Structure formats: structure tokens, C-alpha cells
Amino acid sequence: MAVRHWFDVRDLETLQRNVGILPARDRKAAYDKHLRVLTVSALPPQVVRMRADAPMVTLHYMQDVYDDGMLRADAWRWWFAWVAVELIARLGPDRDGSRTRRFVLDDPSIDSIRTAAPRWLAANPLRLQLVERRLGELVDRAADPTSSPGRTIEERVRGMLAGHLARTVVDAMAGEAGEVAAAITRRFDERARRG
């Protein structure tokens, strides 16, 4: 799994402190408060990219990350690829993406990423399509009078969406991460069959 060494991973907060968007840790260095608005961005907590000297075969593994026919690669897709490659390196192939999906959904080490799921959504408007279907299912379920007898449709819709909206966005984010992991695993499998 040498491919994991061709990722360049930078902590976003550190980068922002280095360029003067956020105050330096020692609090003595000056920073531009007018640029603070840029700290609320669609970027994930780490900025991940392929190193300039990465071999072409590494780019082949990442082909599906860059273009899956709908979402061009953005910072989130590269972050998902980094997570997927790390998990594959440690635990083996993730052919259906379920391991990566579970990691993004449940692992306590990335609680802060789950709270930043709206950043993921904002990074590419096409992602709205990923949550639209699930939200439609929730509304349909709430519209069914048998789902909560005695409550008005407005109460059922509010209750259903209030309880599931954040989880739906995180679930869609995890689904995309799982698809990236499955695509990378397919590329590894192809390479192994040829080699």
C-alpha cells in the first residue's frame, strides 16, 4: 500500500494560521480579522492532495476520485480518498465501501468532521441530489397518517425532519466516502489481476 505515502496532508487550521487568516498560537503575531470569514469554508479539516512526484500508477488509483461522472474532485473527495487508502492499508480491501462508510458514520475520532457535514454539502451543489431522495422518503413517511396517529401532517413532517435531517446529511457524506473507497479498491483489484 505504498500509495498512502503519495498523499500530502495538511491541517487546515495550521495553514490558516500560517497565512494570517487565524491568529498564531503565540497570539503575538498579527492577523487580518477581515479574512476571518474565510475560515468558515467548504473545506474539510485537512487539505489532501497528491504529491507532485507521485507516480502515474497512483493517479490511476485515484481516477474515480477525480471524476465519477457527476462530482469532480474537490477537497472532500481527496479527504475521503486519504481515509479510504489508510483504512485499506490497515484492514484490507473495502470492496463495497462499507468499512469506510461505517468509519465516517461512527468513529469517535472524527466527531468534529460529522458536525462539519454542512461544509461537505456546500462544497458542491450536486451533493444536494445525494440527500434529496432520502429527505423525500422521510417526508413521504411523515405524510402517512399511520406513522404517527393523532398528530397533524405538519407535526409529523417537523418531527421526522428535525430528528433525521443532520443524520441524513452525515449518512449521505458517508455514502460518498464509501463509494470512493469501493472505487479505489476496484482499481487495486484490477492492478492485482493484471500484475
CSV table of N, CA and C in Angstrom, one decimal, residues 6-8 49-56 59:
chain,number,residue,atom,x,y,z
A,6,TRP,N,2.0,8.8,-1.0
A,6,TRP,CA,2.0,9.8,-2.0
A,6,TRP,C,0.9,10.9,-1.8
A,7,PHE,N,0.3,10.8,-0.6
A,7,PHE,CA,-0.6,11.9,-0.2
A,7,PHE,C,0.1,13.0,0.6
A,8,ASP,N,-0.2,14.2,0.3
A,8,ASP,CA,0.3,15.3,1.1
A,8,ASP,C,-0.9,15.8,1.9
A,49,ARG,N,-3.9,16.3,-1.0
A,49,ARG,CA,-3.6,16.3,-2.4
A,49,ARG,C,-2.5,15.3,-2.7
A,50,MET,N,-2.4,14.9,-4.0
A,50,MET,CA,-1.4,14.0,-4.4
A,50,MET,C,-0.1,14.8,-4.5
A,51,ARG,N,1.0,14.2,-4.1
A,51,ARG,CA,2.3,14.9,-4.2
A,51,ARG,C,2.7,15.0,-5.6
A,52,ALA,N,3.5,16.1,-5.9
A,52,ALA,CA,3.9,16.3,-7.3
A,52,ALA,C,4.7,15.2,-7.9
A,53,ASP,N,5.4,14.5,-7.1
A,53,ASP,CA,6.3,13.4,-7.6
A,53,ASP,C,5.6,12.0,-7.5
A,54,ALA,N,4.3,12.0,-7.3
A,54,ALA,CA,3.6,10.7,-7.3
A,54,ALA,C,3.6,10.0,-8.6
A,55,PRO,N,3.9,8.7,-8.6
A,55,PRO,CA,3.9,8.0,-9.9
A,55,PRO,C,2.6,8.0,-10.6
A,56,MET,N,2.6,7.8,-11.9
A,56,MET,CA,1.3,7.7,-12.7
A,56,MET,C,0.4,6.6,-12.2
A,59,LEU,N,-2.0,7.9,-9.7
A,59,LEU,CA,-3.1,8.7,-10.3
A,59,LEU,C,-4.1,7.8,-10.9
